[in-house]
Backbone as a chain_set.jsonl record, in Angstrom:
{"seq": "MSGALSAGLGAVARTVSETVVPPPESTQQALGYPSLFLLVVLGSLVPVVPTGALVSGAAVVALHQSLPVFALLSVFGIASLAAFLGDLGLYWLGRRGVGSKNGSRWLTALRERAAPERLAQADARLREHGVAVLVVSRLIPAGRIPVMLACLLARMRMREFARGDVLACLAWAAVYQLIGVAGGSLFPRPWEGIAAAVALTLAVSAAPAVWRRVRGSRPDTA", "coords": {"N": [[0.827, -0.898, -0.116], [1.862, 1.278, 0.887], [3.964, 1.392, -0.726], [2.796, 1.455, -3.316], [1.805, 4.035, -2.494], [3.714, 5.875, -2.852], [4.898, 5.725, -5.121], [2.784, 6.465, -6.616], [2.853, 9.347, -5.861], [5.145, 9.896, -6.752], [5.085, 10.08, -9.282], [3.221, 11.9, -9.502], [4.383, 14.047, -9.099], [6.728, 13.891, -10.995], [5.159, 14.704, -12.964], [4.386, 17.399, -12.597], [6.616, 18.261, -12.554], [7.624, 18.263, -15.12], [5.379, 19.648, -16.576], [5.364, 22.192, -15.25], [6.899, 24.699, -16.835], [9.448, 26.834, -17.054], [9.553, 30.34, -17.553], [10.546, 31.854, -20.599], [14.271, 33.08, -21.214], [14.146, 35.863, -22.207], [11.442, 36.646, -21.288], [11.801, 36.503, -18.809], [14.157, 38.381, -18.326], [12.867, 40.5, -19.616], [11.032, 41.191, -17.6], [12.521, 41.045, -15.338], [14.576, 42.762, -15.491], [13.79, 45.482, -15.081], [12.178, 45.503, -12.964], [13.628, 44.832, -10.869], [15.329, 47.302, -11.417], [13.816, 49.36, -10.726], [12.955, 48.476, -8.012], [15.121, 48.839, -6.579], [15.796, 51.751, -6.551], [13.69, 52.599, -5.281], [14.192, 51.202, -2.848], [16.248, 52.945, -2.233], [15.576, 55.482, -1.972], [13.699, 54.987, -0.163], [14.589, 53.536, 2.623], [13.775, 50.843, 3.281], [13.511, 48.665, 1.979], [15.24, 45.477, 1.253], [17.516, 46.261, -0.616], [20.108, 44.874, -1.107], [19.73, 42.216, -0.741], [18.307, 42.007, -2.986], [19.559, 42.566, -4.944], [21.479, 40.076, -4.831], [19.964, 38.165, -5.404], [19.037, 38.564, -7.858], [21.354, 38.196, -9.141], [21.842, 35.412, -8.695], [20.169, 34.414, -10.562], [20.89, 35.377, -12.831], [23.299, 34.166, -13.138], [22.42, 31.641, -14.134], [21.688, 31.586, -16.493], [21.536, 31.466, -20.219], [23.617, 32.902, -21.145], [25.454, 33.826, -19.066], [27.732, 35.815, -18.318], [27.011, 37.927, -19.73], [24.122, 38.376, -18.436], [24.914, 39.035, -15.835], [26.697, 41.339, -15.993], [24.639, 42.776, -16.932], [22.942, 42.871, -14.679], [24.558, 44.025, -12.77], [25.057, 46.567, -14.112], [22.577, 47.647, -14.266], [21.867, 47.631, -11.24], [23.985, 49.434, -10.146], [23.25, 51.805, -11.156], [20.939, 52.304, -10.449], [20.808, 52.56, -7.917], [22.675, 54.861, -7.741], [20.989, 56.832, -8.892], [18.872, 56.732, -7.119], [20.158, 57.221, -4.752], [21.064, 59.856, -5.194], [18.411, 61.199, -5.741], [17.567, 61.069, -2.782], [19.28, 62.688, -1.487], [18.867, 64.909, -2.775], [16.345, 65.524, -2.143], [16.958, 65.731, 0.771], [18.495, 67.919, 0.476], [16.649, 70.052, 0.14], [15.248, 70.126, 2.175], [17.315, 71.063, 4.422], [17.89, 73.493, 3.238], [15.289, 74.725, 3.816], [13.375, 76.683, 5.861], [11.502, 75.369, 7.537], [12.102, 73.089, 7.443], [11.939, 69.632, 5.834], [9.663, 66.576, 5.565], [11.738, 64.353, 4.341], [14.179, 65.364, 5.529], [13.625, 64.724, 7.997], [13.132, 62.295, 8.382], [15.497, 60.865, 7.743], [16.789, 61.951, 9.733], [15.322, 60.813, 11.983], [16.52, 57.829, 11.472], [18.969, 57.773, 12.005], [21.318, 57.221, 14.604], [22.421, 59.845, 16.994], [24.918, 58.872, 18.136], [25.894, 57.555, 15.914], [25.835, 59.263, 13.889], [27.663, 61.184, 14.755], [29.68, 59.906, 14.636], [29.703, 59.72, 11.821], [29.92, 61.962, 11.022], [32.924, 62.769, 11.813], [34.46, 61.244, 10.267], [33.91, 62.166, 7.742], [34.939, 64.701, 8.095], [37.322, 63.941, 7.886], [38.322, 62.026, 6.265], [36.962, 62.96, 3.652], [34.665, 62.748, 0.582], [35.65, 60.195, 0.065], [34.609, 58.657, 2.215], [31.845, 57.779, 1.741], [31.852, 55.344, 0.288], [33.072, 53.563, 1.979], [30.599, 53.716, 3.402], [28.259, 52.85, 1.972], [28.889, 49.936, 2.464], [29.07, 49.356, 4.275], [26.373, 47.95, 6.721], [23.348, 49.915, 7.382], [24.947, 51.939, 7.455], [24.928, 53.993, 5.414], [22.838, 56.166, 5.643], [23.47, 57.986, 8.057], [25.776, 58.675, 7.214], [25.244, 60.135, 4.562], [23.463, 62.169, 6.328], [25.218, 63.135, 7.344], [26.876, 64.607, 5.479], [24.562, 66.064, 4.456], [24.467, 68.16, 6.473], [26.466, 69.213, 6.641], [26.697, 70.525, 4.494], [27.463, 69.616, 1.667], [27.974, 69.745, -1.826], [25.696, 68.866, -4.255], [27.099, 68.028, -6.615], [29.621, 67.147, -5.721], [29.087, 65.202, -3.792], [27.826, 63.568, -5.768], [29.954, 62.52, -7.142], [31.777, 60.6, -5.133], [29.406, 59.146, -4.475], [29.043, 57.825, -6.862], [30.919, 56.0, -7.006], [30.661, 54.415, -4.948], [28.209, 52.984, -5.332], [29.039, 51.76, -7.372], [31.0, 49.628, -5.932], [29.061, 48.79, -3.608], [27.086, 47.515, -5.462], [28.988, 45.423, -6.631], [29.64, 43.723, -4.511], [27.422, 42.89, -3.466], [26.566, 41.377, -5.485], [28.5, 39.725, -5.897], [28.038, 38.149, -3.663], [25.683, 36.781, -4.237], [26.4, 35.533, -6.617], [28.524, 33.361, -5.427], [26.39, 32.251, -3.504], [24.632, 31.057, -5.571], [26.363, 29.64, -6.956], [26.979, 27.321, -5.161], [24.735, 25.653, -5.068], [22.598, 23.39, -7.112], [20.152, 24.241, -8.311], [17.951, 27.234, -9.082], [16.511, 28.586, -7.142], [17.804, 27.475, -4.92], [19.794, 28.728, -4.502], [19.351, 31.337, -4.648], [17.628, 31.272, -2.176], [20.023, 30.919, -0.085], [21.506, 33.058, -0.845], [19.88, 35.24, -0.493], [19.523, 34.997, 2.295], [21.994, 34.706, 3.566], [22.857, 37.531, 2.967], [20.85, 39.187, 4.644], [21.673, 38.063, 7.083], [24.419, 39.411, 7.082], [23.452, 42.165, 6.96], [21.84, 42.481, 9.181], [23.722, 41.851, 11.072], [25.394, 44.186, 12.27], [23.463, 45.315, 13.915], [22.376, 43.583, 15.735], [25.198, 43.034, 17.237], [25.363, 45.591, 18.427], [23.278, 45.423, 19.853], [24.089, 43.358, 21.91], [26.112, 44.116, 22.769], [25.175, 46.038, 24.298], [23.9, 45.193, 25.834], [25.4, 43.912, 28.049], [26.672, 43.808, 31.511], [27.942, 46.564, 33.11], [31.632, 46.261, 33.946], [32.919, 47.635, 35.477]], "CA": [[-0.236, 0.102, -0.161], [2.88, 2.563, 0.926], [4.702, 1.215, -1.983], [1.808, 2.294, -4.29], [1.232, 5.798, -2.529], [5.114, 6.627, -2.831], [4.956, 5.526, -6.222], [1.82, 7.672, -7.442], [3.03, 10.51, -5.525], [6.461, 10.25, -7.596], [4.371, 9.917, -11.0], [2.5, 12.986, -9.822], [6.084, 15.072, -9.064], [7.236, 14.495, -12.08], [4.239, 15.184, -13.847], [4.037, 18.169, -12.525], [7.788, 18.666, -12.717], [7.605, 18.079, -16.846], [4.403, 20.582, -17.054], [5.741, 23.566, -15.188], [7.823, 25.117, -17.818], [9.849, 28.164, -16.692], [9.159, 31.444, -18.694], [11.701, 31.827, -21.493], [14.876, 33.851, -20.755], [13.774, 36.833, -22.666], [10.63, 37.046, -20.459], [12.682, 36.515, -17.187], [14.573, 39.614, -18.413], [12.227, 41.876, -19.771], [10.256, 41.484, -16.679], [12.973, 41.113, -14.095], [15.721, 44.245, -14.996], [13.021, 46.853, -14.68], [11.775, 45.171, -11.758], [15.203, 45.289, -10.362], [15.817, 48.798, -11.33], [12.651, 50.137, -9.944], [13.08, 48.656, -6.697], [16.912, 49.362, -6.016], [15.593, 53.004, -6.712], [12.773, 52.628, -4.198], [15.032, 51.143, -1.519], [17.172, 53.755, -2.01], [14.896, 56.6, -1.689], [13.007, 54.763, 1.024], [15.712, 52.481, 3.25], [13.232, 49.644, 4.098], [13.685, 47.635, 0.597], [16.444, 44.948, 1.343], [18.211, 45.895, -1.523], [21.2, 44.146, -1.405], [19.461, 41.171, -1.014], [17.586, 41.877, -4.401], [21.223, 42.219, -6.043], [22.088, 39.051, -5.292], [18.726, 36.919, -5.823], [19.262, 38.961, -9.159], [22.851, 37.506, -9.499], [21.901, 33.912, -8.952], [19.075, 34.07, -11.574], [21.661, 35.353, -14.119], [24.251, 32.997, -13.321], [21.744, 30.085, -14.347], [21.264, 32.209, -17.949], [22.471, 30.897, -21.2], [24.831, 33.748, -21.338], [26.149, 34.403, -17.477], [28.362, 37.02, -18.282], [25.98, 39.283, -20.004], [23.684, 38.856, -17.891], [25.765, 39.537, -14.542], [27.004, 42.481, -16.067], [23.468, 43.739, -17.229], [22.522, 43.107, -13.321], [25.774, 44.971, -12.056], [24.673, 47.917, -14.421], [21.31, 48.174, -13.577], [21.678, 47.732, -9.85], [24.353, 50.597, -9.668], [22.552, 53.094, -11.775], [19.426, 52.626, -9.667], [21.567, 52.84, -6.64], [23.067, 55.845, -7.889], [19.928, 57.501, -8.764], [18.353, 56.836, -5.472], [21.03, 58.19, -3.617], [20.907, 61.427, -5.631], [17.039, 61.879, -5.406], [17.353, 61.019, -1.235], [20.216, 63.635, -1.041], [18.228, 66.198, -3.366], [15.064, 65.859, -1.238], [17.289, 66.314, 2.137], [18.978, 69.498, 0.747], [15.583, 70.966, 0.362], [14.715, 70.392, 3.912], [18.398, 71.65, 5.009], [17.962, 74.51, 2.677], [14.115, 75.021, 4.277], [13.198, 76.986, 6.855], [10.467, 74.491, 8.428], [12.845, 71.239, 6.95], [11.148, 68.744, 5.339], [9.769, 65.241, 6.05], [12.52, 63.528, 4.145], [15.203, 65.22, 6.102], [13.287, 64.196, 9.4], [12.789, 60.802, 8.405], [16.666, 60.62, 7.882], [17.344, 62.137, 11.081], [15.231, 59.743, 12.755], [17.367, 56.608, 11.287], [20.662, 58.245, 12.187], [21.174, 57.581, 15.795], [23.365, 60.384, 17.456], [26.553, 58.483, 18.087], [26.553, 56.802, 14.604], [25.854, 60.755, 13.094], [28.882, 62.057, 15.154], [31.005, 59.166, 13.926], [29.936, 59.693, 10.205], [30.973, 63.431, 10.752], [34.014, 62.679, 12.097], [34.908, 60.508, 9.738], [33.664, 62.715, 6.982], [35.952, 65.591, 8.105], [38.689, 63.316, 8.361], [38.733, 61.67, 4.857], [35.899, 63.611, 2.793], [33.893, 62.065, 0.173], [36.01, 58.655, 0.494], [33.893, 57.735, 3.234], [30.94, 57.555, 0.86], [31.983, 54.584, -0.229], [32.648, 52.785, 2.923], [29.466, 53.537, 4.144], [27.568, 51.726, 1.106], [29.25, 48.735, 2.246], [28.567, 48.865, 6.08], [25.318, 47.905, 7.051], [23.221, 50.727, 7.932], [26.165, 53.156, 7.231], [24.426, 54.947, 4.395], [22.145, 56.926, 6.175], [24.35, 58.585, 8.795], [26.932, 59.59, 6.238], [24.715, 60.833, 3.714], [23.041, 62.908, 6.678], [26.452, 64.299, 7.949], [26.862, 65.286, 4.239], [23.811, 67.083, 3.969], [24.506, 68.793, 7.438], [28.046, 69.973, 5.901], [26.27, 71.217, 2.938], [27.838, 69.182, 0.496], [27.144, 70.276, -3.025], [25.359, 67.941, -5.1], [28.257, 67.411, -7.527], [31.036, 66.743, -4.802], [28.186, 63.873, -3.085], [27.613, 62.623, -6.658], [31.524, 62.131, -7.67], [32.144, 59.891, -4.403], [28.589, 58.223, -4.468], [29.298, 56.874, -8.0], [31.969, 54.849, -6.916], [30.0, 53.819, -3.772], [27.44, 52.275, -5.947], [29.791, 50.666, -7.843], [31.493, 48.936, -4.827], [27.849, 48.014, -3.137], [26.599, 46.307, -6.387], [29.989, 44.4, -6.882], [29.729, 43.134, -3.336], [26.225, 42.134, -3.16], [26.555, 40.49, -6.643], [29.42, 38.138, -5.697], [27.391, 37.009, -2.718], [24.651, 35.842, -5.383], [27.271, 34.235, -7.186], [28.588, 32.702, -4.452], [25.126, 31.271, -3.25], [24.299, 30.286, -7.139], [27.264, 28.664, -7.641], [26.87, 26.253, -4.523], [23.63, 24.757, -5.402], [22.066, 23.409, -8.829], [18.965, 25.063, -8.388], [18.088, 28.755, -8.875], [15.932, 28.944, -5.946], [18.494, 27.355, -3.485], [20.928, 29.759, -4.725], [18.192, 32.81, -4.618], [17.581, 31.375, -0.739], [21.303, 31.302, 0.125], [22.472, 34.377, -0.983], [19.25, 35.979, 0.8], [19.821, 34.681, 3.778], [23.191, 35.573, 3.918], [22.705, 39.22, 2.737], [19.862, 39.53, 5.532], [22.288, 38.017, 8.183], [25.465, 40.56, 7.124], [22.578, 43.251, 7.256], [21.368, 42.312, 10.869], [24.923, 41.598, 12.149], [25.599, 45.127, 13.263], [22.53, 45.848, 15.028], [22.726, 42.371, 16.676], [26.105, 43.002, 17.823], [25.171, 46.595, 19.37], [22.381, 45.196, 21.219], [24.673, 42.392, 22.288], [27.078, 45.007, 23.728], [24.778, 47.286, 25.106], [23.002, 44.193, 27.227], [26.488, 43.495, 28.927], [26.763, 44.846, 32.231], [29.339, 47.202, 32.936], [32.06, 45.638, 34.894], [33.76, 49.076, 35.614]], "C": [[0.729, 1.347, -0.202], [3.526, 2.542, -0.162], [3.891, 1.957, -3.084], [1.691, 3.623, -4.235], [2.465, 6.19, -2.886], [5.105, 6.717, -4.296], [3.828, 6.481, -7.324], [2.419, 9.008, -7.276], [4.258, 10.702, -6.199], [6.015, 10.664, -8.917], [3.933, 11.422, -10.889], [3.656, 14.125, -9.844], [6.38, 15.307, -10.256], [6.491, 15.071, -13.288], [4.218, 16.635, -13.831], [5.537, 19.175, -13.162], [8.211, 19.126, -14.46], [6.593, 19.412, -17.29], [4.751, 21.814, -16.884], [6.975, 24.122, -15.897], [8.26, 26.85, -17.308], [9.709, 29.095, -17.817], [10.74, 31.437, -19.409], [12.833, 33.159, -20.765], [14.243, 35.581, -21.049], [12.319, 37.664, -21.966], [11.053, 37.383, -19.197], [13.412, 38.221, -17.486], [14.072, 41.0, -18.573], [10.974, 42.079, -18.849], [11.125, 41.903, -15.406], [14.077, 42.171, -13.839], [14.696, 45.272, -14.587], [12.387, 46.978, -13.415], [12.678, 45.583, -10.411], [15.512, 46.622, -10.308], [14.874, 49.673, -10.159], [12.772, 49.816, -8.356], [14.054, 48.741, -5.829], [16.503, 50.717, -5.672], [14.799, 53.282, -5.448], [13.458, 52.4, -2.832], [16.055, 51.922, -0.901], [16.963, 54.933, -1.521], [14.176, 56.103, -0.005], [13.59, 53.379, 1.933], [14.723, 51.272, 4.033], [13.327, 48.253, 3.373], [14.9, 46.925, 1.158], [17.095, 44.853, 0.173], [19.501, 45.542, -2.064], [20.729, 42.633, -1.517], [18.921, 40.872, -2.811], [18.819, 41.828, -5.527], [21.528, 40.946, -6.057], [21.3, 38.168, -5.317], [19.21, 37.258, -7.455], [20.478, 38.387, -9.831], [22.872, 36.152, -9.547], [20.891, 33.707, -10.153], [20.108, 34.297, -12.972], [22.696, 34.608, -14.093], [23.502, 31.509, -13.924], [21.35, 30.555, -15.965], [21.945, 31.617, -18.569], [23.63, 31.455, -21.435], [25.176, 34.528, -19.588], [26.601, 35.546, -17.693], [27.582, 38.23, -18.48], [24.954, 39.283, -19.038], [24.004, 39.333, -16.144], [26.152, 40.848, -15.12], [25.853, 43.357, -16.383], [23.003, 44.009, -15.482], [23.436, 44.086, -12.523], [25.499, 46.495, -12.665], [23.767, 48.184, -14.25], [21.257, 48.584, -11.921], [22.746, 49.047, -9.729], [24.009, 51.831, -10.338], [21.427, 53.064, -11.012], [19.733, 53.035, -8.377], [21.718, 54.191, -6.54], [21.903, 57.014, -7.746], [19.037, 57.675, -7.786], [18.747, 57.558, -4.617], [20.864, 59.586, -3.845], [19.414, 62.051, -5.188], [17.118, 62.156, -3.915], [18.025, 62.45, -1.016], [19.768, 65.044, -1.781], [17.467, 66.948, -2.344], [15.676, 66.358, 0.179], [17.886, 67.673, 1.721], [18.102, 70.406, 0.633], [15.086, 71.283, 1.424], [16.155, 71.149, 4.173], [18.12, 72.952, 4.551], [16.401, 75.704, 3.292], [14.274, 75.528, 5.311], [12.622, 76.304, 7.993], [11.284, 73.251, 8.168], [11.995, 70.655, 5.895], [10.929, 67.241, 5.598], [10.723, 64.001, 5.822], [13.963, 63.857, 4.897], [15.115, 64.935, 7.65], [13.25, 63.034, 9.375], [14.635, 60.334, 8.351], [17.265, 60.868, 9.237], [17.288, 60.844, 11.932], [15.777, 58.366, 12.526], [18.781, 56.774, 11.514], [20.658, 58.262, 13.744], [22.262, 58.661, 16.038], [24.523, 60.234, 17.394], [27.053, 57.838, 16.696], [26.581, 58.438, 13.628], [27.087, 61.709, 13.459], [29.99, 61.364, 14.917], [31.161, 59.512, 12.501], [30.304, 61.36, 9.883], [32.361, 63.64, 10.965], [34.978, 62.3, 10.879], [35.043, 61.047, 8.441], [34.681, 64.024, 7.008], [37.307, 65.082, 7.557], [39.082, 62.69, 6.631], [37.653, 62.073, 3.511], [35.099, 62.72, 2.3], [34.414, 60.342, -0.013], [35.32, 57.731, 1.183], [32.247, 57.616, 2.817], [30.836, 56.11, 0.349], [32.133, 53.361, 0.232], [31.263, 52.45, 3.718], [28.08, 52.719, 3.361], [27.636, 50.338, 1.614], [29.166, 48.033, 3.584], [27.021, 48.586, 6.249], [24.782, 49.109, 7.628], [24.165, 51.833, 8.169], [26.07, 54.109, 6.293], [23.915, 56.335, 5.024], [22.76, 58.015, 7.241], [25.408, 59.557, 8.09], [26.421, 60.54, 5.314], [23.793, 62.126, 4.656], [24.174, 64.222, 7.004], [26.705, 64.875, 6.394], [25.88, 66.505, 4.327], [24.023, 68.186, 5.431], [25.592, 69.709, 7.213], [27.687, 70.927, 4.819], [26.927, 71.125, 1.757], [27.379, 69.631, -0.678], [26.9, 69.293, -3.536], [26.512, 67.249, -5.947], [29.282, 66.679, -6.628], [30.081, 65.272, -4.375], [28.044, 63.313, -4.393], [29.02, 62.019, -7.33], [31.589, 60.941, -6.871], [30.769, 58.963, -4.178], [28.768, 56.855, -5.65], [30.298, 55.651, -7.651], [31.404, 54.01, -5.809], [29.023, 52.943, -4.037], [28.126, 51.231, -6.664], [29.938, 49.804, -7.215], [30.349, 48.165, -4.587], [27.415, 47.02, -4.373], [27.563, 45.518, -7.002], [30.163, 43.436, -5.67], [28.789, 42.33, -3.056], [26.303, 41.172, -4.717], [27.676, 39.469, -6.54], [28.825, 37.465, -4.192], [26.493, 36.382, -3.535], [25.562, 35.036, -5.596], [27.718, 33.41, -6.372], [27.652, 31.497, -3.793], [24.594, 30.628, -4.409], [25.158, 29.405, -7.124], [27.56, 27.161, -6.589], [25.695, 25.378, -4.654], [22.943, 24.801, -6.951], [20.911, 23.933, -9.053], [18.672, 26.42, -8.294], [17.468, 28.94, -7.545], [16.643, 28.626, -4.741], [19.378, 28.323, -3.389], [20.288, 31.36, -4.125], [18.528, 32.899, -2.606], [18.862, 31.62, 0.16], [21.79, 32.142, 0.486], [21.328, 35.336, -0.206], [19.263, 36.201, 1.608], [20.805, 35.198, 4.142], [23.294, 37.076, 3.58], [21.827, 39.62, 3.959], [21.26, 39.264, 6.896], [23.571, 39.119, 8.308], [24.819, 42.012, 7.467], [22.214, 43.557, 8.709], [22.775, 42.37, 11.676], [25.083, 42.685, 13.098], [24.729, 45.654, 14.53], [22.333, 44.678, 16.195], [23.977, 42.662, 17.795], [26.259, 44.275, 18.955], [24.317, 46.378, 20.063], [23.236, 44.403, 21.975], [25.253, 43.121, 23.657], [26.328, 45.894, 24.78], [23.755, 46.506, 26.384], [24.005, 43.951, 28.247], [26.342, 44.584, 30.084], [28.111, 45.483, 32.554], [30.14, 46.694, 34.286], [33.01, 46.465, 35.826], [33.622, 49.241, 37.523]], "O": [[0.59, 2.265, -1.01], [3.752, 3.622, -0.708], [4.33, 2.955, -3.655], [1.538, 4.383, -5.191], [2.316, 7.266, -3.465], [5.314, 7.837, -4.764], [4.051, 6.98, -8.427], [2.546, 9.775, -8.23], [4.54, 11.898, -6.272], [6.585, 11.546, -9.56], [4.131, 12.193, -11.829], [3.654, 15.015, -10.695], [6.4, 16.428, -10.765], [6.943, 15.679, -14.258], [4.052, 17.216, -14.904], [5.595, 20.206, -13.832], [8.908, 20.066, -14.844], [6.94, 20.139, -18.221], [4.657, 22.642, -17.79], [8.074, 23.906, -15.386], [7.485, 27.804, -17.248], [9.745, 28.668, -18.971], [11.795, 31.102, -18.871], [12.405, 34.012, -19.987], [13.96, 36.34, -20.123], [12.104, 38.874, -22.047], [10.722, 38.4, -18.587], [13.066, 39.149, -16.755], [14.423, 42.084, -18.107], [10.065, 42.864, -19.118], [10.772, 42.761, -14.597], [14.511, 42.523, -12.742], [14.968, 45.914, -13.573], [12.084, 48.019, -12.831], [12.497, 46.295, -9.423], [15.934, 47.13, -9.269], [15.164, 50.337, -9.164], [12.702, 50.721, -7.524], [13.965, 48.73, -4.601], [16.771, 51.048, -4.517], [15.198, 54.114, -4.633], [13.359, 53.173, -1.879], [16.59, 51.856, 0.206], [17.768, 55.521, -0.798], [14.197, 56.782, 1.021], [12.999, 52.301, 1.861], [14.932, 50.888, 5.184], [13.261, 47.127, 3.866], [15.74, 47.705, 1.607], [17.363, 43.742, -0.285], [19.923, 45.82, -3.186], [21.291, 41.882, -2.313], [19.104, 39.907, -3.553], [18.914, 41.226, -6.597], [21.867, 40.463, -7.137], [21.832, 37.061, -5.251], [19.672, 36.378, -8.18], [20.494, 38.151, -11.039], [23.693, 35.568, -10.253], [20.948, 32.594, -10.677], [20.098, 33.546, -13.947], [23.124, 34.31, -15.209], [24.13, 30.463, -14.085], [20.67, 29.755, -16.608], [22.946, 31.096, -18.078], [24.603, 30.826, -21.851], [25.043, 35.71, -19.273], [25.916, 36.482, -17.28], [27.469, 39.217, -17.754], [24.776, 40.434, -18.639], [23.187, 39.943, -15.455], [25.709, 41.703, -14.353], [25.949, 44.567, -16.173], [22.762, 45.141, -15.063], [22.966, 44.861, -11.691], [25.653, 47.491, -11.959], [23.752, 49.372, -13.927], [20.734, 49.601, -11.463], [22.204, 49.911, -9.041], [24.557, 52.878, -9.994], [20.875, 54.163, -10.984], [18.999, 53.8, -7.751], [21.189, 54.839, -5.637], [21.833, 57.857, -6.852], [18.454, 58.747, -7.621], [18.144, 58.33, -3.872], [20.588, 60.405, -2.969], [19.239, 63.062, -4.508], [16.817, 63.295, -3.559], [17.388, 63.319, -0.42], [20.238, 66.127, -1.431], [17.567, 68.07, -1.847], [15.087, 67.259, 0.776], [17.813, 68.583, 2.546], [18.413, 71.563, 0.916], [14.575, 72.359, 1.733], [15.873, 72.341, 4.047], [18.07, 73.766, 5.473], [16.368, 76.934, 3.248], [15.211, 75.114, 5.993], [12.998, 76.47, 9.154], [10.975, 72.296, 8.879], [11.382, 71.394, 5.124], [11.939, 66.584, 5.852], [10.757, 62.993, 6.526], [14.83, 62.985, 4.967], [16.074, 64.893, 8.421], [13.339, 62.495, 10.478], [14.939, 59.36, 9.04], [18.09, 60.126, 9.772], [18.166, 60.118, 12.396], [15.51, 57.591, 13.445], [19.634, 55.94, 11.209], [20.069, 59.201, 14.281], [23.208, 58.505, 15.267], [25.297, 61.015, 16.84], [28.228, 57.637, 16.388], [27.408, 58.582, 12.727], [27.471, 62.675, 12.799], [31.115, 61.864, 14.93], [32.248, 59.622, 11.934], [30.794, 61.844, 8.863], [32.973, 64.549, 10.405], [36.012, 62.898, 10.581], [36.024, 60.689, 7.79], [35.203, 64.353, 5.943], [38.152, 65.725, 6.933], [40.096, 63.017, 6.014], [37.671, 61.403, 2.479], [34.65, 61.856, 3.053], [33.611, 59.427, -0.197], [35.277, 56.511, 1.025], [31.462, 57.341, 3.724], [29.728, 55.705, -0.005], [31.763, 52.323, -0.319], [30.915, 51.459, 4.361], [27.156, 52.155, 3.948], [26.727, 49.546, 1.364], [29.175, 46.854, 3.937], [26.421, 49.427, 5.58], [25.544, 49.616, 8.45], [24.036, 52.576, 9.142], [26.908, 55.008, 6.207], [24.515, 57.403, 4.902], [22.278, 59.13, 7.038], [25.738, 60.722, 8.315], [26.962, 61.637, 5.175], [23.377, 63.06, 3.97], [24.131, 65.452, 6.968], [26.645, 66.101, 6.476], [26.245, 67.68, 4.286], [23.521, 69.279, 5.166], [25.57, 70.879, 7.595], [28.326, 71.895, 4.408], [27.07, 72.03, 0.936], [26.201, 69.987, -0.636], [27.811, 68.468, -3.459], [26.746, 66.041, -5.897], [29.69, 65.569, -6.971], [30.578, 64.217, -4.77], [28.166, 62.1, -4.222], [28.961, 61.008, -8.03], [31.49, 59.936, -7.575], [31.038, 57.892, -3.633], [28.696, 55.632, -5.528], [30.252, 54.516, -8.126], [31.737, 52.825, -5.801], [28.79, 52.081, -3.19], [27.855, 50.032, -6.588], [29.225, 48.841, -7.497], [30.28, 47.042, -5.086], [27.424, 45.802, -4.194], [27.162, 44.84, -7.948], [30.804, 42.399, -5.835], [28.977, 41.238, -2.52], [25.889, 40.021, -4.582], [27.62, 38.412, -7.168], [29.211, 36.38, -3.757], [26.598, 35.156, -3.488], [25.698, 33.969, -4.996], [27.187, 32.321, -6.59], [27.939, 30.315, -3.603], [24.05, 29.542, -4.206], [24.777, 28.245, -7.286], [28.152, 26.164, -7.001], [25.845, 24.226, -4.246], [22.789, 25.76, -7.707], [20.645, 24.1, -10.243], [19.175, 26.944, -7.3], [18.164, 29.607, -6.779], [16.386, 29.182, -3.673], [19.746, 28.771, -2.303], [20.79, 32.187, -3.364], [19.117, 33.734, -1.92], [18.795, 32.444, 1.072], [22.372, 32.356, 1.55], [21.738, 36.142, 0.629], [19.091, 37.33, 2.067], [20.778, 36.107, 4.972], [24.1, 37.695, 4.273], [22.231, 40.706, 4.373], [21.702, 40.224, 7.528], [23.793, 39.662, 9.39], [25.434, 42.876, 8.091], [22.288, 44.652, 9.267], [22.866, 42.889, 12.789], [25.005, 42.541, 14.318], [25.05, 46.154, 15.608], [22.163, 44.941, 17.385], [23.79, 42.546, 19.006], [26.927, 44.212, 19.987], [24.297, 47.042, 21.1], [23.173, 44.836, 23.125], [25.076, 42.946, 24.863], [26.785, 46.338, 25.833], [23.161, 46.96, 27.362], [23.571, 43.764, 29.384], [26.041, 45.766, 29.923], [29.197, 44.968, 32.286], [29.626, 46.663, 35.404], [33.705, 46.004, 36.732], [34.125, 50.206, 38.098]]}, "num_chains": 1, "name": "protein.A"}
């Protein structure tokens, strides 16, 4: 009885796997690339979307395309451009708030997301290293907003901010794409690689907050 049931379930699984055909690559690219662009732009403007995980997942999908090099280069270019445009848009909105007598909700939102001690650290690093700190800020989880706010309060010009941010976005896209390639190369099925890459990306993003919480919960032995 159990053998017949197992054979039946196996037959159903084979039928489903043969019937469900993934969409062609042209369809995946036509839908995936614009979606990646829009979501990364949105995640840069409203820092709640895990844009790093999006890039890593897209890299896994690109790795399993018939022309993986071209697909990976496309993901890299789209992610870099989208992050850059999103950063410029958020910085422009923040500059309007700095220049306005009543501020703006965008500037207020940036202030709420930057703890005072992290803002002080970002301001000190900005004074010491200049726009080069933008590159590091995009690679450190939760490091982008304090540095961007420090740039706004220092009234850095848009051109100067863009010059440093373009390198930051290129480095950011490259790092998270490498995470996706690493995850995709370990598993034969794309969904397994996507799950691994997204899990690793979220773990990396959450690590600093967890570490700060652990340090804050330790009793003072002094």
